[in-house]
Amino acid sequence: MNHSNQTAIRTGKRWLQKWGVKPKGKQSESVWTDPEFDLFGGVAQGWNEHTLVKECVLSGGAGTGKTLCNLLRVYWTARLYPGARCLIVRKTRESLTETVLVTWERDVLGPSHPLLTVRPNLRRVRQSYHFPNGSEVVCGGIDKPDKILSSDYDLIYGPESTEFEKEDWETLGTRLRSGVVPYQMQIGDCNPGSPEHWLHKRCVDPPHTCKLIPTRHQDNPRFFSQEKNDWTPAGLQYLDRLGNLTGTRRSRFLEGKWVSAEGAIYDFSSALTTDDPPGHCLPSSWEAPRSWKRLWSIDWGLSAPTCLQVWAIEDCPALPDGSPGNRMYLVREVYKTRLRADDLGRYVKEKWLDPGLEPRPWAAICDVNPGWGKEKDAEDAKALFETTSGISLRLANKAERDRGIRETQARFDVQADGKPRIFFRKDALDHEPDQTLVNAGKPVSTVSELPGYIYDPTRVTDVPIEENDHGADSLRYSSVYANDNIGAGTGFVGPKPGQTVRDEIARRFGYGGRR
């Protein structure tokens, strides 16, 4: 893969040298051998991004040459700017040692490079690489922040950028203040993840804080010959290996697509129903008829979000298998952290019910507990909400989670009339996104949760990962309740007069009731 001078690398050195800086050091040029590589396509574009952007991430399938490109930028920045400070950082120091630093020492430097031979150290304990011109390349992990965040840098490179939390990435950016290099830049690379990942949204959503550059396997000269316009033997062998992947991993590692995680529980599409192919979303201007039943569903939270969903229910004929054919439409939603039950009750009364924005719900259901798993919590939250809203709550059926997931999954399937049985109105969120969630890079609504709501790959059985699932839980409660109570000719079997929430919990789950 190592080649002689060519256009991309020469262009890159020109923009680095245009400030009048030339390589200098104690080693003679006969000893100091600089790396030269062919760079093409998206990889070359990534190399040539410099002072025009402050953040840049190369995205693509496995083996497109992303990491090598960014390591070359680190090398030449340190080589051409005396006293420059560069940081190579991953989520953990251990992962950096066995991945990126292998490429850095083997392919960029080479085993006989003076940076390795003048101060020989084992890679796993090396903290930095000292250039003879006073520049330094520091390596570390976010798991040991004191060792890397107490200093200033000119260039920060974060490989496998999707591993970082949003807070990690932004904290690293605050350390770009060394000022030796005329531009300060944060760069990264990654295989694609969920389209709802905070890094992807940072790139594609306004104000486009970070630039995302796609790369392809054709950009790697080891795998694809630009001269012959054909795959090399190594490329054919590697693509054959990637071709054995299936599902989401194939889409990400072979095709370089940002798609929902493997094992995604619900086959949700954020496309509009009018798109080709159609999705599950309706335009924000769509309004449900007021004659349709309204079903409210609450998943309590404490520091985690409280989610209240308003579903409009279209009563349709039963499906061929006899199951209910009703369709659910998410028309409004509250999704906030640190929201007390009494404050939520006041919100819906003052914002929705009193002005007539929403009709009173046909039914309103809630989670058994708001986070601690004690019946008393549910009783307090339920009573507080009822007092301030004037809406009576019933406990959701949580006893059969697997059944609930299966029934909810079926709603996403297209029926004989060409439509699924669940829809989401765009901009259903009734308030500005919760800033705490935005800052943490977490979902801010049910729709933003669904692509990342996946089965736990470490479990043998199909068990969801219980993280960022507040809207998904509320959705499941609603789906089960609608199936059990709409078109079935029966009402909800809830607490009888004089019963408390604790009595209902005892009936449902066999503990905590009156004796």
Short mmCIF file of N, CA and C in Angstrom, two decimals, residues 204-304:
data_model
loop_
_atom_site.label_atom_id
_atom_site.label_comp_id
_atom_site.label_asym_id
_atom_site.label_seq_id
_atom_site.Cartn_x
_atom_site.Cartn_y
_atom_site.Cartn_z
N VAL A 204 -25.50 16.08 10.11
CA VAL A 204 -26.54 16.27 9.08
C VAL A 204 -27.60 17.27 9.48
N ASP A 205 -27.75 17.55 10.78
CA ASP A 205 -28.76 18.51 11.23
C ASP A 205 -28.15 19.89 11.36
N PRO A 206 -28.94 20.94 11.07
CA PRO A 206 -28.44 22.30 11.29
C PRO A 206 -28.03 22.47 12.76
N PRO A 207 -26.96 23.21 13.03
CA PRO A 207 -26.15 24.03 12.12
C PRO A 207 -24.99 23.31 11.47
N HIS A 208 -25.04 21.96 11.38
CA HIS A 208 -23.99 21.16 10.73
C HIS A 208 -22.63 21.46 11.37
N THR A 209 -22.56 21.26 12.68
CA THR A 209 -21.35 21.58 13.43
C THR A 209 -20.15 20.79 12.94
N CYS A 210 -20.39 19.57 12.53
CA CYS A 210 -19.31 18.68 12.09
C CYS A 210 -19.54 18.28 10.63
N LYS A 211 -18.47 18.19 9.87
CA LYS A 211 -18.59 17.77 8.46
C LYS A 211 -18.38 16.27 8.36
N LEU A 212 -19.32 15.59 7.71
CA LEU A 212 -19.25 14.14 7.51
C LEU A 212 -18.86 13.85 6.07
N ILE A 213 -17.78 13.10 5.89
CA ILE A 213 -17.28 12.77 4.55
C ILE A 213 -17.36 11.27 4.36
N PRO A 214 -18.17 10.79 3.41
CA PRO A 214 -18.27 9.35 3.16
C PRO A 214 -17.05 8.82 2.41
N THR A 215 -16.66 7.61 2.73
CA THR A 215 -15.56 6.95 2.03
C THR A 215 -16.03 5.59 1.53
N ARG A 216 -15.33 5.05 0.51
CA ARG A 216 -15.70 3.77 -0.09
C ARG A 216 -14.47 2.85 -0.12
N HIS A 217 -14.72 1.58 -0.35
CA HIS A 217 -13.60 0.63 -0.45
C HIS A 217 -12.76 0.92 -1.69
N GLN A 218 -13.34 1.54 -2.70
CA GLN A 218 -12.58 1.92 -3.89
C GLN A 218 -11.54 3.00 -3.60
N ASP A 219 -11.66 3.65 -2.44
CA ASP A 219 -10.70 4.69 -2.07
C ASP A 219 -9.39 4.10 -1.55
N ASN A 220 -9.38 2.82 -1.22
CA ASN A 220 -8.21 2.17 -0.65
C ASN A 220 -7.43 1.48 -1.77
N PRO A 221 -6.22 1.97 -2.11
CA PRO A 221 -5.46 1.39 -3.23
C PRO A 221 -5.02 -0.06 -2.98
N ARG A 222 -5.05 -0.49 -1.72
CA ARG A 222 -4.73 -1.89 -1.47
C ARG A 222 -5.83 -2.79 -2.02
N PHE A 223 -7.06 -2.29 -2.04
CA PHE A 223 -8.21 -3.08 -2.45
C PHE A 223 -8.68 -2.77 -3.87
N PHE A 224 -8.33 -1.58 -4.38
CA PHE A 224 -8.85 -1.19 -5.69
C PHE A 224 -7.76 -0.45 -6.45
N SER A 225 -7.52 -0.90 -7.70
CA SER A 225 -6.50 -0.29 -8.55
C SER A 225 -7.13 0.83 -9.38
N GLN A 226 -6.70 2.05 -9.11
CA GLN A 226 -7.21 3.17 -9.90
C GLN A 226 -6.71 3.09 -11.35
N GLU A 227 -5.52 2.58 -11.52
CA GLU A 227 -4.94 2.46 -12.87
C GLU A 227 -5.71 1.46 -13.73
N LYS A 228 -6.06 0.32 -13.13
CA LYS A 228 -6.78 -0.71 -13.87
C LYS A 228 -8.29 -0.59 -13.73
N ASN A 229 -8.71 0.30 -12.83
CA ASN A 229 -10.15 0.47 -12.54
C ASN A 229 -10.79 -0.88 -12.19
N ASP A 230 -10.13 -1.60 -11.30
CA ASP A 230 -10.61 -2.94 -10.96
C ASP A 230 -10.13 -3.29 -9.55
N TRP A 231 -10.78 -4.28 -8.96
CA TRP A 231 -10.40 -4.73 -7.63
C TRP A 231 -9.10 -5.51 -7.68
N THR A 232 -8.29 -5.36 -6.66
CA THR A 232 -7.07 -6.14 -6.52
C THR A 232 -7.42 -7.49 -5.91
N PRO A 233 -6.51 -8.48 -5.99
CA PRO A 233 -6.79 -9.77 -5.33
C PRO A 233 -7.10 -9.61 -3.85
N ALA A 234 -6.36 -8.72 -3.16
CA ALA A 234 -6.64 -8.50 -1.74
C ALA A 234 -8.03 -7.89 -1.55
N GLY A 235 -8.42 -7.01 -2.47
CA GLY A 235 -9.74 -6.39 -2.39
C GLY A 235 -10.85 -7.40 -2.58
N LEU A 236 -10.69 -8.29 -3.55
CA LEU A 236 -11.71 -9.31 -3.80
C LEU A 236 -11.85 -10.24 -2.60
N GLN A 237 -10.72 -10.57 -2.00
CA GLN A 237 -10.76 -11.45 -0.84
C GLN A 237 -11.45 -10.76 0.34
N TYR A 238 -11.14 -9.48 0.55
CA TYR A 238 -11.72 -8.75 1.68
C TYR A 238 -13.21 -8.53 1.47
N LEU A 239 -13.62 -8.18 0.25
CA LEU A 239 -15.04 -7.97 -0.02
C LEU A 239 -15.83 -9.27 0.10
N ASP A 240 -15.18 -10.37 -0.27
CA ASP A 240 -15.86 -11.66 -0.11
C ASP A 240 -16.15 -11.93 1.36
N ARG A 241 -15.20 -11.54 2.23
CA ARG A 241 -15.41 -11.72 3.67
C ARG A 241 -16.54 -10.82 4.17
N LEU A 242 -16.53 -9.56 3.73
CA LEU A 242 -17.60 -8.65 4.15
C LEU A 242 -18.94 -9.06 3.56
N GLY A 243 -18.90 -9.70 2.39
CA GLY A 243 -20.14 -10.12 1.75
C GLY A 243 -20.88 -11.19 2.51
N ASN A 244 -20.21 -11.84 3.45
CA ASN A 244 -20.88 -12.85 4.27
C ASN A 244 -21.68 -12.25 5.41
N LEU A 245 -21.50 -10.95 5.64
CA LEU A 245 -22.27 -10.30 6.69
C LEU A 245 -23.73 -10.20 6.27
N THR A 246 -24.61 -10.10 7.23
CA THR A 246 -26.03 -10.00 6.94
C THR A 246 -26.63 -8.83 7.72
N GLY A 247 -27.81 -8.44 7.30
CA GLY A 247 -28.59 -7.45 8.04
C GLY A 247 -27.90 -6.12 8.18
N THR A 248 -28.02 -5.55 9.35
CA THR A 248 -27.49 -4.21 9.60
C THR A 248 -25.98 -4.17 9.51
N ARG A 249 -25.30 -5.22 9.96
CA ARG A 249 -23.83 -5.23 9.89
C ARG A 249 -23.36 -5.19 8.45
N ARG A 250 -24.07 -5.82 7.55
CA ARG A 250 -23.72 -5.75 6.13
C ARG A 250 -23.90 -4.31 5.62
N SER A 251 -25.02 -3.72 5.99
CA SER A 251 -25.29 -2.35 5.54
C SER A 251 -24.23 -1.38 6.04
N ARG A 252 -23.77 -1.58 7.26
CA ARG A 252 -22.80 -0.64 7.84
C ARG A 252 -21.38 -0.90 7.37
N PHE A 253 -20.92 -2.15 7.48
CA PHE A 253 -19.51 -2.44 7.24
C PHE A 253 -19.17 -2.66 5.76
N LEU A 254 -20.12 -3.10 4.97
CA LEU A 254 -19.88 -3.29 3.55
C LEU A 254 -20.37 -2.09 2.73
N GLU A 255 -21.61 -1.68 2.99
CA GLU A 255 -22.21 -0.63 2.18
C GLU A 255 -22.01 0.77 2.74
N GLY A 256 -21.55 0.86 3.97
CA GLY A 256 -21.26 2.17 4.55
C GLY A 256 -22.49 3.02 4.82
N LYS A 257 -23.60 2.38 5.18
CA LYS A 257 -24.86 3.11 5.39
C LYS A 257 -25.14 3.30 6.87
N TRP A 258 -25.70 4.45 7.20
CA TRP A 258 -26.19 4.71 8.55
C TRP A 258 -27.60 4.14 8.64
N VAL A 259 -27.75 3.00 9.30
CA VAL A 259 -29.04 2.33 9.39
C VAL A 259 -29.30 1.95 10.84
N SER A 260 -30.54 1.60 11.14
CA SER A 260 -30.92 1.22 12.49
C SER A 260 -30.12 0.00 12.95
N ALA A 261 -29.90 -0.08 14.25
CA ALA A 261 -29.05 -1.11 14.82
C ALA A 261 -29.58 -2.50 14.54
N GLU A 262 -28.65 -3.46 14.43
CA GLU A 262 -29.04 -4.85 14.26
C GLU A 262 -29.85 -5.30 15.46
N GLY A 263 -30.91 -6.02 15.19
CA GLY A 263 -31.77 -6.43 16.27
C GLY A 263 -32.78 -5.37 16.65
N ALA A 264 -32.95 -4.35 15.78
CA ALA A 264 -33.95 -3.32 16.07
C ALA A 264 -35.30 -3.99 16.29
N ILE A 265 -35.95 -3.63 17.36
CA ILE A 265 -37.16 -4.35 17.76
C ILE A 265 -38.34 -3.99 16.87
N TYR A 266 -38.44 -2.73 16.49
CA TYR A 266 -39.56 -2.30 15.67
C TYR A 266 -39.08 -1.87 14.29
N ASP A 267 -39.76 -2.33 13.27
CA ASP A 267 -39.40 -2.03 11.89
C ASP A 267 -39.93 -0.65 11.52
N PHE A 268 -39.38 0.36 12.18
CA PHE A 268 -39.85 1.74 12.03
C PHE A 268 -39.11 2.46 10.91
N SER A 269 -39.85 3.22 10.11
CA SER A 269 -39.26 4.07 9.08
C SER A 269 -39.69 5.51 9.33
N SER A 270 -38.71 6.41 9.35
CA SER A 270 -39.01 7.82 9.59
C SER A 270 -39.49 8.54 8.35
N ALA A 271 -39.61 7.81 7.23
CA ALA A 271 -40.11 8.44 6.00
C ALA A 271 -41.61 8.76 6.14
N LEU A 272 -42.06 9.72 5.35
CA LEU A 272 -43.47 10.07 5.34
C LEU A 272 -44.29 8.99 4.63
N THR A 273 -45.56 8.95 4.92
CA THR A 273 -46.44 7.97 4.26
C THR A 273 -46.56 8.24 2.77
N THR A 274 -46.25 9.47 2.34
CA THR A 274 -46.33 9.83 0.92
C THR A 274 -45.03 9.57 0.17
N ASP A 275 -43.97 9.16 0.89
CA ASP A 275 -42.70 8.90 0.23
C ASP A 275 -42.72 7.55 -0.48
N ASP A 276 -41.69 7.30 -1.27
CA ASP A 276 -41.56 6.03 -1.97
C ASP A 276 -40.19 5.43 -1.60
N PRO A 277 -40.14 4.37 -0.81
CA PRO A 277 -41.28 3.66 -0.21
C PRO A 277 -41.86 4.45 0.97
N PRO A 278 -43.11 4.20 1.29
CA PRO A 278 -43.75 4.95 2.37
C PRO A 278 -43.23 4.53 3.73
N GLY A 279 -43.28 5.49 4.69
CA GLY A 279 -42.85 5.20 6.04
C GLY A 279 -44.01 5.27 7.02
N HIS A 280 -43.68 5.54 8.27
CA HIS A 280 -44.69 5.54 9.33
C HIS A 280 -45.02 6.94 9.82
N CYS A 281 -44.52 7.98 9.16
CA CYS A 281 -44.70 9.34 9.66
C CYS A 281 -45.66 10.15 8.81
N LEU A 282 -46.44 10.97 9.48
CA LEU A 282 -47.37 11.89 8.84
C LEU A 282 -46.84 13.31 8.98
N PRO A 283 -47.16 14.19 8.04
CA PRO A 283 -46.67 15.56 8.14
C PRO A 283 -47.16 16.25 9.40
N SER A 284 -46.43 17.25 9.86
CA SER A 284 -46.78 17.94 11.10
C SER A 284 -48.13 18.64 11.00
N SER A 285 -48.57 18.95 9.77
CA SER A 285 -49.87 19.63 9.58
C SER A 285 -51.06 18.68 9.71
N TRP A 286 -50.80 17.36 9.74
CA TRP A 286 -51.90 16.39 9.81
C TRP A 286 -52.61 16.48 11.15
N GLU A 287 -53.92 16.39 11.15
CA GLU A 287 -54.72 16.44 12.37
C GLU A 287 -55.66 15.25 12.42
N ALA A 288 -55.73 14.62 13.56
CA ALA A 288 -56.65 13.50 13.74
C ALA A 288 -58.06 14.03 14.00
N PRO A 289 -59.09 13.38 13.46
CA PRO A 289 -60.47 13.80 13.76
C PRO A 289 -60.71 13.77 15.27
N ARG A 290 -61.40 14.78 15.76
CA ARG A 290 -61.68 14.84 17.20
C ARG A 290 -62.63 13.72 17.64
N SER A 291 -63.32 13.12 16.67
CA SER A 291 -64.24 12.04 17.02
C SER A 291 -63.50 10.74 17.34
N TRP A 292 -62.24 10.63 16.95
CA TRP A 292 -61.48 9.43 17.28
C TRP A 292 -61.15 9.42 18.77
N LYS A 293 -61.18 8.24 19.36
CA LYS A 293 -60.82 8.10 20.77
C LYS A 293 -59.38 8.57 21.01
N ARG A 294 -59.16 9.15 22.18
CA ARG A 294 -57.81 9.53 22.58
C ARG A 294 -57.38 8.62 23.73
N LEU A 295 -56.20 8.06 23.59
CA LEU A 295 -55.61 7.21 24.62
C LEU A 295 -54.31 7.86 25.08
N TRP A 296 -54.22 8.15 26.37
CA TRP A 296 -53.00 8.71 26.93
C TRP A 296 -52.21 7.60 27.63
N SER A 297 -50.90 7.67 27.50
CA SER A 297 -50.04 6.66 28.12
C SER A 297 -48.83 7.36 28.74
N ILE A 298 -48.53 7.03 29.99
CA ILE A 298 -47.44 7.69 30.72
C ILE A 298 -46.43 6.66 31.20
N ASP A 299 -45.16 6.96 30.94
CA ASP A 299 -44.05 6.20 31.53
C ASP A 299 -43.32 7.17 32.46
N TRP A 300 -43.45 6.94 33.79
CA TRP A 300 -42.88 7.88 34.75
C TRP A 300 -41.36 7.87 34.70
N GLY A 301 -40.77 9.00 35.01
CA GLY A 301 -39.33 9.11 35.15
C GLY A 301 -38.99 10.00 36.32
N LEU A 302 -37.75 9.93 36.77
CA LEU A 302 -37.26 10.83 37.80
C LEU A 302 -36.19 11.70 37.15
N SER A 303 -34.92 11.34 37.27
CA SER A 303 -33.90 12.05 36.49
C SER A 303 -34.00 11.64 35.02
N ALA A 304 -34.50 10.43 34.78
CA ALA A 304 -34.78 9.99 33.41
C ALA A 304 -36.05 10.68 32.92
#
